[in-house]
Coordinates of C-alpha atoms and ligand atoms in Angstrom, one line a residue:
M1 CA -19.3 -26.5 13.1
L2 CA -16.5 -25.1 11.0
Y3 CA -14.1 -24.2 13.9
A4 CA -14.6 -27.5 15.7
S5 CA -14.3 -29.7 12.7
K6 CA -11.2 -27.9 11.5
W7 CA -9.6 -28.3 14.9
L8 CA -10.5 -32.0 15.2
G9 CA -9.0 -32.6 11.8
I10 CA -12.2 -33.3 10.0
L11 CA -11.4 -30.5 7.5
P12 CA -7.8 -29.9 6.4
S13 CA -6.2 -27.1 8.3
S14 CA -3.5 -24.7 7.2
G15 CA -2.3 -24.3 10.8
S16 CA -0.2 -26.6 12.9
C17 CA -2.1 -29.1 15.2
S18 CA -1.9 -29.1 18.9
C19 CA -3.2 -31.9 21.0
S20 CA -3.3 -30.2 24.4
V21 CA -6.6 -30.6 26.2
S22 CA -6.7 -27.0 27.3
L23 CA -6.7 -26.0 23.6
L24 CA -9.5 -28.4 22.9
V25 CA -11.5 -26.8 25.7
R26 CA -10.8 -23.4 24.3
K27 CA -11.7 -24.4 20.8
L28 CA -15.0 -26.0 21.9
S29 CA -15.8 -23.0 24.1
S30 CA -15.5 -20.9 20.9
V31 CA -18.0 -23.2 19.3
S32 CA -20.5 -22.7 22.1
G33 CA -20.3 -18.9 21.5
A34 CA -18.4 -18.0 24.6
A35 CA -15.2 -17.0 22.7
P36 CA -15.1 -13.6 21.0
K37 CA -15.3 -13.8 17.3
V38 CA -13.7 -10.9 15.4
C39 CA -13.4 -10.4 11.7
I40 CA -11.1 -8.0 9.9
V41 CA -11.7 -6.6 6.4
G42 CA -8.4 -6.3 4.5
G43 CA -5.3 -8.6 4.6
G44 CA -2.6 -5.9 4.5
P45 CA -0.3 -4.9 7.4
A46 CA -3.1 -3.2 9.3
G47 CA -5.2 -6.4 9.1
F48 CA -2.4 -8.8 10.1
Y49 CA -1.1 -6.6 12.9
T50 CA -4.5 -6.1 14.4
A51 CA -5.0 -9.9 14.2
Q52 CA -1.6 -10.6 15.8
Q53 CA -2.3 -8.4 18.8
L54 CA -5.8 -9.8 19.4
L55 CA -4.5 -13.4 19.1
K56 CA -1.6 -12.7 21.4
A57 CA -3.7 -10.9 24.1
R58 CA -6.6 -13.4 24.4
H59 CA -6.2 -17.1 24.1
D60 CA -9.9 -17.7 23.3
I61 CA -10.4 -15.2 20.5
V62 CA -11.0 -16.3 16.9
V63 CA -10.0 -14.0 14.1
D64 CA -11.0 -14.1 10.5
I65 CA -9.6 -11.9 7.8
Y66 CA -11.6 -11.2 4.6
E67 CA -9.4 -10.1 1.7
R68 CA -10.6 -8.9 -1.7
L69 CA -7.8 -10.6 -3.6
P70 CA -6.8 -14.3 -3.5
V71 CA -3.4 -13.2 -2.2
P72 CA -2.6 -11.5 1.1
F73 CA -0.3 -8.7 2.4
G74 CA -1.7 -5.6 0.6
L75 CA 0.9 -3.0 -0.1
V76 CA 3.7 -5.1 1.2
R77 CA 3.2 -7.2 -2.0
F78 CA 1.8 -4.5 -4.3
G79 CA 3.4 -1.2 -3.0
V80 CA 6.8 -1.8 -1.5
A81 CA 9.5 -1.3 -4.2
P82 CA 10.9 -4.5 -5.7
D83 CA 14.5 -3.4 -4.9
H84 CA 13.6 -3.2 -1.2
P85 CA 13.2 -6.9 -0.4
E86 CA 14.2 -6.5 3.2
V87 CA 11.0 -4.5 3.9
K88 CA 9.0 -7.5 2.7
N89 CA 10.4 -9.7 5.6
V90 CA 7.3 -8.6 7.6
I91 CA 5.5 -11.3 5.5
N92 CA 7.2 -13.9 7.7
T93 CA 5.5 -12.4 10.8
F94 CA 2.2 -12.3 9.0
T95 CA 2.6 -15.9 7.9
Q96 CA 3.2 -16.9 11.5
T97 CA 0.0 -15.2 12.6
A98 CA -1.8 -16.9 9.7
H99 CA -0.6 -20.3 11.0
S100 CA -2.3 -19.7 14.4
E101 CA -5.1 -22.2 15.0
R102 CA -7.4 -19.4 15.9
F103 CA -6.9 -17.5 12.6
Y104 CA -8.6 -18.0 9.3
F105 CA -7.8 -16.2 6.0
H106 CA -10.7 -15.8 3.5
G107 CA -9.2 -14.5 0.3
N108 CA -11.2 -13.6 -2.9
V109 CA -14.0 -12.0 -0.8
N110 CA -14.8 -8.4 -1.8
V111 CA -16.5 -6.8 1.2
G112 CA -19.1 -4.3 0.2
M113 CA -19.8 -6.4 -3.0
D114 CA -19.9 -10.0 -2.0
I115 CA -20.9 -9.4 1.6
S116 CA -22.0 -6.3 3.5
V117 CA -20.5 -4.9 6.6
E118 CA -24.0 -5.3 8.2
E119 CA -23.9 -9.0 7.5
L120 CA -20.4 -9.2 9.0
K121 CA -21.6 -7.4 12.1
E122 CA -24.5 -9.9 12.5
A123 CA -22.0 -12.8 12.4
Y124 CA -19.2 -11.4 14.6
H125 CA -18.8 -9.7 18.0
A126 CA -16.5 -7.1 16.4
V127 CA -15.7 -6.1 12.9
V128 CA -12.4 -4.2 12.1
L129 CA -12.2 -2.3 8.8
S130 CA -8.6 -2.3 7.5
Y131 CA -9.0 -2.1 3.8
G132 CA -6.4 0.6 3.2
A133 CA -6.5 3.2 0.5
E134 CA -7.5 1.8 -2.9
G135 CA -8.0 5.1 -4.6
N136 CA -5.7 8.0 -5.4
R137 CA -5.9 11.8 -4.9
S138 CA -6.5 13.6 -8.2
L139 CA -4.8 16.8 -9.3
A140 CA -8.1 18.4 -10.5
V141 CA -6.3 20.2 -13.4
S142 CA -7.1 20.0 -17.1
G143 CA -5.3 17.4 -19.1
E144 CA -5.2 14.9 -16.3
D145 CA -6.9 12.3 -18.6
L146 CA -4.5 12.7 -21.5
I147 CA -2.7 9.5 -22.7
G148 CA 0.6 9.2 -20.8
V149 CA -0.7 10.6 -17.5
F150 CA -0.7 7.9 -14.8
S151 CA -1.5 7.8 -11.1
A152 CA 1.3 6.6 -8.9
R153 CA -1.0 3.9 -7.6
D154 CA -1.5 2.4 -11.1
F155 CA 2.1 2.8 -12.1
V156 CA 3.3 1.1 -8.9
G157 CA 0.6 -1.6 -9.3
W158 CA 1.8 -2.2 -12.8
Y159 CA 5.5 -2.9 -11.9
N160 CA 4.5 -4.8 -8.8
G161 CA 2.0 -7.1 -10.6
H162 CA -1.4 -5.9 -9.2
P163 CA -4.1 -7.7 -11.2
S164 CA -6.0 -4.4 -11.7
N165 CA -3.0 -2.9 -13.5
K166 CA -1.9 -5.7 -15.7
E167 CA -3.2 -4.0 -18.8
L168 CA -1.6 -0.6 -18.1
H169 CA 1.2 -0.8 -20.8
P170 CA 2.9 2.5 -20.1
D171 CA 4.7 3.9 -23.1
L172 CA 8.3 4.7 -22.1
N173 CA 9.2 5.8 -25.6
C174 CA 10.0 9.3 -24.3
E175 CA 13.0 11.2 -22.9
T176 CA 11.6 13.0 -19.9
V177 CA 9.1 11.8 -17.2
V178 CA 7.7 14.3 -14.7
I179 CA 6.6 12.9 -11.3
L180 CA 4.3 15.3 -9.4
G181 CA 4.8 15.0 -5.6
Q182 CA 8.0 14.4 -3.6
G183 CA 7.1 11.6 -1.2
N184 CA 8.7 8.2 -0.9
V185 CA 6.3 6.8 -3.5
A186 CA 7.6 9.3 -6.0
L187 CA 11.2 8.4 -5.1
D188 CA 10.4 4.7 -5.5
I189 CA 9.0 5.3 -9.0
A190 CA 11.9 7.5 -10.1
R191 CA 14.4 4.8 -8.9
V192 CA 12.5 2.0 -10.8
L193 CA 12.5 4.2 -14.0
L194 CA 16.3 4.9 -13.7
S195 CA 17.8 1.8 -12.1
P196 CA 20.2 -0.3 -14.1
L197 CA 18.3 -3.2 -15.4
D198 CA 20.7 -5.7 -13.9
M199 CA 19.7 -4.4 -10.4
L200 CA 16.0 -4.9 -11.1
K201 CA 16.4 -8.3 -12.8
K202 CA 17.1 -10.0 -9.5
T203 CA 14.0 -8.5 -7.8
D204 CA 10.4 -9.6 -7.9
I205 CA 9.4 -6.9 -10.4
T206 CA 7.2 -8.5 -13.1
Q207 CA 8.8 -9.7 -16.3
R208 CA 6.4 -7.5 -18.2
A209 CA 7.6 -4.4 -16.5
L210 CA 11.2 -5.5 -17.0
Q211 CA 10.6 -5.9 -20.7
T212 CA 9.1 -2.4 -20.9
L213 CA 11.9 -0.9 -18.9
A214 CA 14.5 -2.7 -21.1
A215 CA 13.1 -0.9 -24.1
S216 CA 12.7 2.4 -22.2
R217 CA 14.1 5.7 -23.8
V218 CA 13.6 7.6 -20.5
R219 CA 16.8 9.5 -19.6
R220 CA 15.5 12.1 -17.3
V221 CA 13.1 12.0 -14.4
L222 CA 12.0 15.3 -12.8
M223 CA 10.3 15.1 -9.4
V224 CA 8.3 18.2 -8.8
G225 CA 7.1 19.5 -5.5
R226 CA 5.0 22.5 -4.4
R227 CA 7.1 23.4 -1.4
G228 CA 10.9 23.7 -0.7
P229 CA 13.8 21.4 0.2
L230 CA 13.1 21.6 3.9
Q231 CA 9.5 20.4 3.4
I232 CA 10.2 17.5 1.1
A233 CA 7.9 14.6 2.0
G234 CA 10.4 11.8 1.1
T235 CA 12.7 10.6 3.9
I236 CA 16.4 11.3 3.8
K237 CA 17.5 7.7 3.4
E238 CA 15.4 7.4 0.2
V239 CA 16.5 10.8 -1.2
R240 CA 20.1 9.7 -0.6
E241 CA 19.5 6.3 -2.3
M242 CA 18.1 8.1 -5.3
I243 CA 20.9 10.7 -5.6
N244 CA 23.5 7.9 -5.4
L245 CA 21.8 5.6 -8.0
P246 CA 24.6 4.2 -10.2
G247 CA 24.7 5.7 -13.6
T248 CA 22.4 8.6 -12.8
K249 CA 23.5 12.2 -12.3
A250 CA 21.6 14.3 -9.7
D251 CA 20.1 17.4 -11.4
L252 CA 19.5 20.0 -8.6
L253 CA 19.5 23.7 -8.6
P254 CA 21.8 25.4 -6.1
V255 CA 19.4 28.3 -6.0
D256 CA 16.8 26.1 -4.3
Y257 CA 19.2 25.7 -1.3
D258 CA 19.9 29.4 -0.8
G259 CA 19.2 30.4 2.8
I260 CA 18.8 26.8 4.0
A261 CA 21.7 27.0 6.5
E262 CA 20.3 30.2 8.0
A263 CA 16.8 28.7 8.2
L264 CA 18.2 25.8 10.2
N265 CA 19.6 28.3 12.6
G266 CA 23.0 26.8 13.1
R267 CA 21.9 23.1 13.1
N268 CA 23.7 20.9 10.6
V269 CA 22.4 21.3 7.2
D270 CA 21.3 17.9 6.2
R271 CA 24.1 16.0 4.5
A272 CA 21.9 15.0 1.6
H273 CA 21.0 18.6 0.9
D274 CA 24.7 19.4 1.0
K275 CA 25.3 16.7 -1.4
N276 CA 22.5 18.0 -3.6
I277 CA 24.3 21.3 -3.9
E278 CA 27.6 19.7 -4.6
N279 CA 26.0 17.8 -7.4
G280 CA 23.9 20.6 -8.5
G281 CA 23.6 22.3 -11.9
W282 CA 21.4 21.8 -14.9
W283 CA 21.5 18.4 -16.5
T284 CA 24.4 18.4 -19.0
G285 CA 24.5 15.4 -21.2
S286 CA 25.3 12.6 -18.8
K287 CA 23.7 9.3 -19.6
Q288 CA 20.6 9.9 -17.4
A289 CA 19.6 12.3 -14.7
M290 CA 17.3 12.6 -11.7
G291 CA 16.1 16.1 -11.2
I292 CA 14.3 17.6 -8.2
R293 CA 12.3 20.8 -8.7
F294 CA 10.8 22.8 -5.8
L295 CA 8.1 25.5 -5.5
R296 CA 6.2 24.4 -8.5
S297 CA 2.5 23.3 -8.6
P298 CA 0.7 21.8 -11.6
V299 CA -1.7 24.0 -13.4
K300 CA -2.4 22.1 -16.6
V301 CA -1.2 19.0 -18.4
L302 CA -0.3 20.1 -21.9
P303 CA -1.4 18.0 -24.9
G304 CA 0.8 17.4 -28.0
A305 CA -0.2 18.2 -31.6
D306 CA -2.7 15.3 -31.7
G307 CA -4.6 16.7 -28.7
K308 CA -4.6 13.3 -27.1
R309 CA -1.2 12.5 -25.7
V310 CA 0.7 14.4 -23.0
A311 CA 3.6 16.7 -24.3
G312 CA 4.3 18.8 -21.2
I313 CA 3.1 20.3 -18.0
R314 CA 2.5 23.9 -17.0
L315 CA 3.6 24.7 -13.5
A316 CA 2.8 27.7 -11.2
V317 CA 5.9 29.1 -9.7
K318 CA 5.6 29.6 -5.9
K319 CA 7.4 31.1 -3.0
L320 CA 7.4 30.0 0.6
E321 CA 5.7 31.8 3.4
G322 CA 6.5 30.7 6.9
S323 CA 9.2 28.2 7.8
G324 CA 9.7 24.5 8.6
E325 CA 7.1 21.8 8.2
G326 CA 4.2 24.3 8.3
A327 CA 5.5 26.6 5.5
Q328 CA 2.9 27.4 2.9
A329 CA 3.7 27.8 -0.8
I330 CA 2.2 31.0 -2.3
P331 CA 1.8 31.6 -6.1
T332 CA 4.1 34.2 -7.5
G333 CA 1.9 34.8 -10.6
H334 CA 4.5 33.2 -12.9
T335 CA 4.2 29.9 -14.7
E336 CA 6.7 27.7 -16.4
D337 CA 6.2 24.9 -19.0
L338 CA 8.2 21.7 -18.9
E339 CA 8.3 19.3 -21.9
C340 CA 7.8 15.6 -21.1
G341 CA 6.3 12.5 -22.6
M342 CA 4.8 11.1 -19.4
V343 CA 3.4 12.5 -16.1
I344 CA 3.0 10.4 -13.0
C345 CA 0.8 11.9 -10.3
S346 CA 2.2 10.8 -6.9
I347 CA 0.3 13.1 -4.6
G348 CA -1.0 10.4 -2.3
Y349 CA -3.4 7.4 -2.2
K350 CA -7.0 7.8 -0.9
S351 CA -9.4 5.5 1.0
L352 CA -12.8 4.9 -0.6
P353 CA -16.1 4.1 1.1
I354 CA -17.1 0.5 0.5
D355 CA -20.5 0.3 2.3
P356 CA -23.1 3.0 2.8
A357 CA -23.7 1.8 6.3
V358 CA -20.2 2.9 7.4
P359 CA -19.8 6.6 8.3
F360 CA -17.2 8.0 6.0
D361 CA -15.5 11.5 6.1
P362 CA -15.3 12.5 2.4
R363 CA -13.0 15.4 3.1
R364 CA -10.3 13.5 5.0
A365 CA -11.2 10.3 3.1
I366 CA -11.1 8.1 6.2
V367 CA -13.7 6.2 8.1
Q368 CA -15.0 8.5 10.9
N369 CA -13.6 7.2 14.0
N370 CA -12.4 8.0 17.5
L371 CA -9.2 6.1 18.3
G372 CA -10.3 3.3 16.0
R373 CA -13.9 3.0 17.2
V374 CA -16.1 3.8 14.2
Q375 CA -18.3 6.7 15.3
G376 CA -21.9 5.8 16.2
T377 CA -21.6 2.1 15.4
A378 CA -20.9 -0.3 18.4
G379 CA -18.8 -3.3 17.5
L380 CA -17.2 -1.6 14.4
Y381 CA -13.6 -0.6 14.4
C382 CA -10.9 0.5 12.0
S383 CA -7.1 0.4 11.7
G384 CA -4.3 1.3 9.3
W385 CA -4.5 3.8 6.4
L386 CA -8.3 3.7 6.5
K387 CA -8.2 4.9 10.1
R388 CA -5.7 7.7 9.8
G389 CA -5.1 8.5 6.1
P390 CA -2.6 7.3 3.6
T391 CA 0.6 8.2 5.3
G392 CA 3.0 6.3 7.5
V393 CA 5.4 3.4 7.0
I394 CA 4.7 -0.2 8.0
A395 CA 5.9 0.4 11.6
T396 CA 3.4 3.3 11.9
T397 CA 0.7 1.0 10.7
M398 CA 1.8 -1.6 13.1
N399 CA 1.5 0.7 16.1
D400 CA -1.8 2.1 15.0
S401 CA -3.2 -1.4 14.5
F402 CA -2.0 -2.5 17.9
D403 CA -3.8 0.5 19.4
T404 CA -7.0 -0.5 17.7
A405 CA -6.6 -4.1 19.0
R406 CA -6.1 -2.7 22.5
I407 CA -9.3 -0.7 22.2
I408 CA -11.2 -3.8 21.2
L409 CA -9.7 -5.8 24.1
N410 CA -10.7 -3.0 26.5
D411 CA -14.3 -3.0 25.1
L412 CA -14.4 -6.8 25.6
E413 CA -13.2 -6.4 29.2
A414 CA -15.5 -3.5 29.9
G415 CA -18.5 -5.4 28.6
T416 CA -19.2 -2.9 25.8
L417 CA -19.2 -5.8 23.4
D418 CA -22.0 -8.1 24.4
M419 CA -20.5 -11.5 24.7
S420 CA -23.7 -13.2 25.9
I421 CA -24.9 -13.2 22.3
H422 CA -23.9 -16.2 20.3
K423 CA -22.2 -15.2 17.0
P424 CA -21.8 -17.8 14.3
G425 CA -18.7 -16.2 12.8
A426 CA -17.3 -17.5 9.5
Q427 CA -19.8 -20.4 9.4
D428 CA -22.7 -18.1 8.4
I429 CA -20.6 -15.9 6.2
T430 CA -19.1 -18.8 4.3
A431 CA -22.6 -20.2 3.7
L432 CA -23.9 -16.8 2.5
L433 CA -20.9 -16.4 0.2
K434 CA -21.4 -19.9 -1.2
A435 CA -25.1 -19.2 -1.9
R436 CA -23.8 -16.1 -3.8
G437 CA -21.4 -18.2 -5.9
V438 CA -18.3 -16.8 -4.1
R439 CA -15.6 -19.4 -3.3
E440 CA -13.0 -18.4 -0.8
V441 CA -9.2 -18.9 -0.9
S442 CA -7.8 -20.2 2.4
F443 CA -4.3 -19.4 3.6
S444 CA -3.0 -22.9 2.6
E445 CA -4.4 -22.2 -0.9
W446 CA -2.6 -18.9 -1.0
E447 CA 0.5 -20.9 -0.1
K448 CA 0.1 -22.9 -3.3
I449 CA 0.0 -19.7 -5.3
N450 CA 3.1 -18.6 -3.4
S451 CA 5.0 -21.9 -4.2
E452 CA 4.1 -21.5 -7.9
E453 CA 5.3 -17.9 -8.0
V454 CA 8.6 -18.9 -6.3
R455 CA 9.0 -21.8 -8.7
R456 CA 8.5 -19.5 -11.7
G457 CA 10.9 -16.9 -10.2
E458 CA 13.6 -19.5 -9.7
A459 CA 13.7 -20.2 -13.4
L460 CA 14.4 -16.5 -14.0
G461 CA 16.9 -16.0 -11.1
K462 CA 14.3 -13.9 -9.2
P463 CA 12.7 -14.4 -5.7
R464 CA 9.3 -14.9 -7.4
E465 CA 7.4 -14.2 -10.6
K466 CA 4.0 -12.9 -9.5
L467 CA 0.8 -14.3 -11.1
L468 CA -0.9 -11.3 -12.7
D469 CA -4.3 -12.7 -13.4
V470 CA -7.0 -13.4 -10.7
E471 CA -8.4 -16.4 -12.7
E472 CA -4.9 -17.9 -12.9
M473 CA -4.4 -17.4 -9.1
L474 CA -7.7 -19.1 -8.4
A475 CA -6.9 -22.0 -10.7
V476 CA -3.6 -22.6 -8.9
A477 CA -5.2 -22.1 -5.5
W478 CA -7.9 -24.7 -6.1
S479 CA -5.8 -27.2 -8.1
Ligands
FAD501 P1 -3.0 -1.9 2.6 O1 -1.6 -2.4 2.7 O2 -3.4 -1.2 1.4 O3 -3.9 -3.2 2.8 C1 -5.3 -3.1 2.6 C2 -5.8 -4.5 2.1 O4 -7.2 -4.5 2.1 C3 -5.3 -4.9 0.7 O5 -4.8 -6.2 0.8 C4 -6.6 -4.8 -0.1 O6 -6.6 -5.8 -1.2 C5 -7.7 -5.1 0.9 N1 -9.0 -4.6 0.5 C6 -9.3 -3.5 -0.1 N2 -10.6 -3.4 -0.3 C7 -11.2 -4.5 0.2 C8 -12.5 -4.9 0.3 N3 -13.5 -4.2 -0.2 N4 -12.7 -6.2 0.9 C9 -11.7 -6.9 1.4 N5 -10.4 -6.5 1.3 C10 -10.2 -5.3 0.7 N6 6.2 1.3 4.2 C11 7.4 0.9 4.7 O7 7.6 0.8 5.9 N7 8.5 0.7 3.8 C12 8.3 0.8 2.4 O8 9.2 0.6 1.7 C13 7.0 1.2 1.9 N8 6.8 1.3 0.6 C14 5.6 1.7 0.2 C15 5.4 1.8 -1.2 C16 4.2 2.3 -1.7 C17 4.0 2.4 -3.2 C18 3.1 2.6 -0.8 C19 1.8 3.1 -1.3 C20 3.3 2.4 0.6 C21 4.5 2.0 1.1 N9 4.8 1.8 2.4 C22 6.0 1.4 2.9 C23 3.7 2.1 3.4 C24 2.9 0.8 3.8 O9 2.7 0.0 2.6 C25 1.6 1.1 4.5 O10 1.9 1.7 5.8 C26 0.7 -0.1 4.8 O11 0.7 -1.0 3.7 C27 -0.7 0.3 5.1 O12 -1.4 -0.9 5.5 P2 -3.0 -1.1 5.4 O13 -3.2 -2.5 5.8 O14 -3.7 0.0 6.0 O15 -3.3 -1.0 3.8
NAP502 P1 3.3 11.5 1.0 O1 4.6 11.2 1.7 O2 2.2 12.1 1.7 O3 3.8 12.5 -0.2 C1 2.8 13.2 -1.0 C2 3.4 14.2 -1.9 O4 2.4 14.8 -2.7 C3 4.0 15.4 -1.1 O5 5.2 15.9 -1.8 C4 2.9 16.5 -1.1 O6 3.3 17.8 -1.0 C5 2.4 16.2 -2.6 N1 1.0 16.7 -2.8 C6 -0.1 16.3 -2.1 N2 -1.2 17.0 -2.6 C7 -0.7 17.7 -3.6 C8 -1.3 18.6 -4.6 N3 -2.6 18.8 -4.6 N4 -0.6 19.2 -5.5 C9 0.8 19.0 -5.5 N5 1.4 18.2 -4.7 C10 0.7 17.6 -3.7 O7 2.7 10.3 0.2 P2 3.3 9.1 -0.6 O8 4.6 9.4 -1.3 O9 2.2 8.5 -1.4 O10 3.7 8.0 0.5 C11 2.7 7.5 1.4 C12 3.3 6.9 2.7 O11 4.0 5.7 2.4 C13 4.3 7.8 3.3 O12 4.2 7.8 4.7 C14 5.6 7.2 2.9 O13 6.7 7.5 3.8 C15 5.3 5.7 2.9 N6 6.3 5.1 2.0 C16 7.5 4.7 2.6 C17 8.4 4.2 1.7 C18 9.8 3.8 2.4 O14 9.9 3.8 3.6 N7 10.8 3.5 1.6 C19 8.2 4.0 0.4 C20 7.0 4.4 -0.2 C21 6.0 5.0 0.7 P3 3.2 18.5 0.4 O15 4.3 18.0 1.3 O16 3.4 20.0 0.0 O17 1.9 18.2 1.0

């Protein structure tokens, strides 16, 4: 029995060992099938926070996380900007959870490919889907597939070392980059493109990205949004950080702020918007500039003379109807062309279905659920971006995951989840995976990858240098 043998020290454990008799009883009761066995699909914040809450609330529960990559932490590793290291401190909490004796990490397992959700349901009392949003919304305009047009997800994955994006090779041999969308992801990308290299060198951005940025000719980034300054999706702290970036001039149009004070009806006009107006004016020859353009929607990505590479973008000019958050942008009938050498489409990530057995709402791109209970499927739950869509910071994801965990705990208490049935848990899944030639990466094996990355980073004066290649990660993990 996997759990018993790990606990009794027959197999090496990544967790600390306790010798208390009560723990032994609890562990052995889990072996007899009395303890709830829960598995979570996805090792990002939603997965770890759901696990944390379950482990904290019940001292008999056993939680397994199945993660597609050999490395954990999802967008904390592959999304959060390299110059925001403090945000990544949540990894310490996740690592504490991972060191629980009742928690097991199974990296390198692609659920939906290596193992089905149905097979997980057979092996566990409850299955939680927390696999995030691995796709991206598309603009659905012509020219989207031209060379030089990137999704934000790919571009962020490239500078953050996601193995799927290691071959991206963006060509920064151009003066102007247009970013479509005005959320925090767009702001992250703009900052990375325009930050002084010395600031980035000390972060965990990949060396490959640093080398490309060192040769970059980009001097102007324009962040284009379809609505007005009061509807901007990015948060004020991040807007301010961008506007104050050393060596970069803010390029804002005072006309965009006409009527803002009246619209706010006597409330303080946001200081950042005030500052935008102060700094406003067309970009005039400073070393580099960050522009924000409002009330513009993409109509067409324009090709250059070769018909293959992006040379500009056509935008529909809009006007606002309504006010505040709910204001709608209505076309005026006018268009405007902007010249640029690269377009980054940052209009949001998107969850994808991974298993036909799971009800999926294609319009909202989420798993159909009611408060985290997957509709029509007892024992199946969801949390995080997959549950509510691809918005919200880590704290939002934490609260949402705690909610899902509470729903599971309620269902356990209420008897909705039948605990009289013995569930084999990871024992059966590991055997199935082995038969299919899939070898898992445990948390202690991830910690070997971690040590290697930190070691490589030290030599470069960085917190870590990420391994970019799954094969290399596996070689280090299993060495
Ligand atoms: P994810 O973090 O995406 O985790 C999902 C996990 O599931 C991944 O590890 C993935 O590999 C795994 N997975 C996918 N498919 C499978 C499968 N088939 N089988 C097994 N595993 C699978 N929030 C902040 O508070 N501060 C920030 O600075 C910040 N920066 C961000 C920057 C970017 C670019 C983005 C996109 C988001 C940022 N956020 C930030 C938001 C934050 O990252 C999210 O709230 C959070 O990561 C969502 O967690 P999740 O677990 O739902 O998804
Ligand atoms: P987001 O905040 O939802 O922003 C998406 C942007 O795309 C908005 O400007 C939106 O405009 C625009 N958009 C959507 N569909 C469009 C279309 N069809 N055409 C044109 N524009 C379109 O998403 P995000 O930037 O990807 O961020 C995701 C989440 O991660 C957010 O909650 C964010 O706060 C979080 N995050 C946080 C940080 C941080 O805390 N530092 C950093 C990165 C990400 P409308 O507003 O008009 O819809």
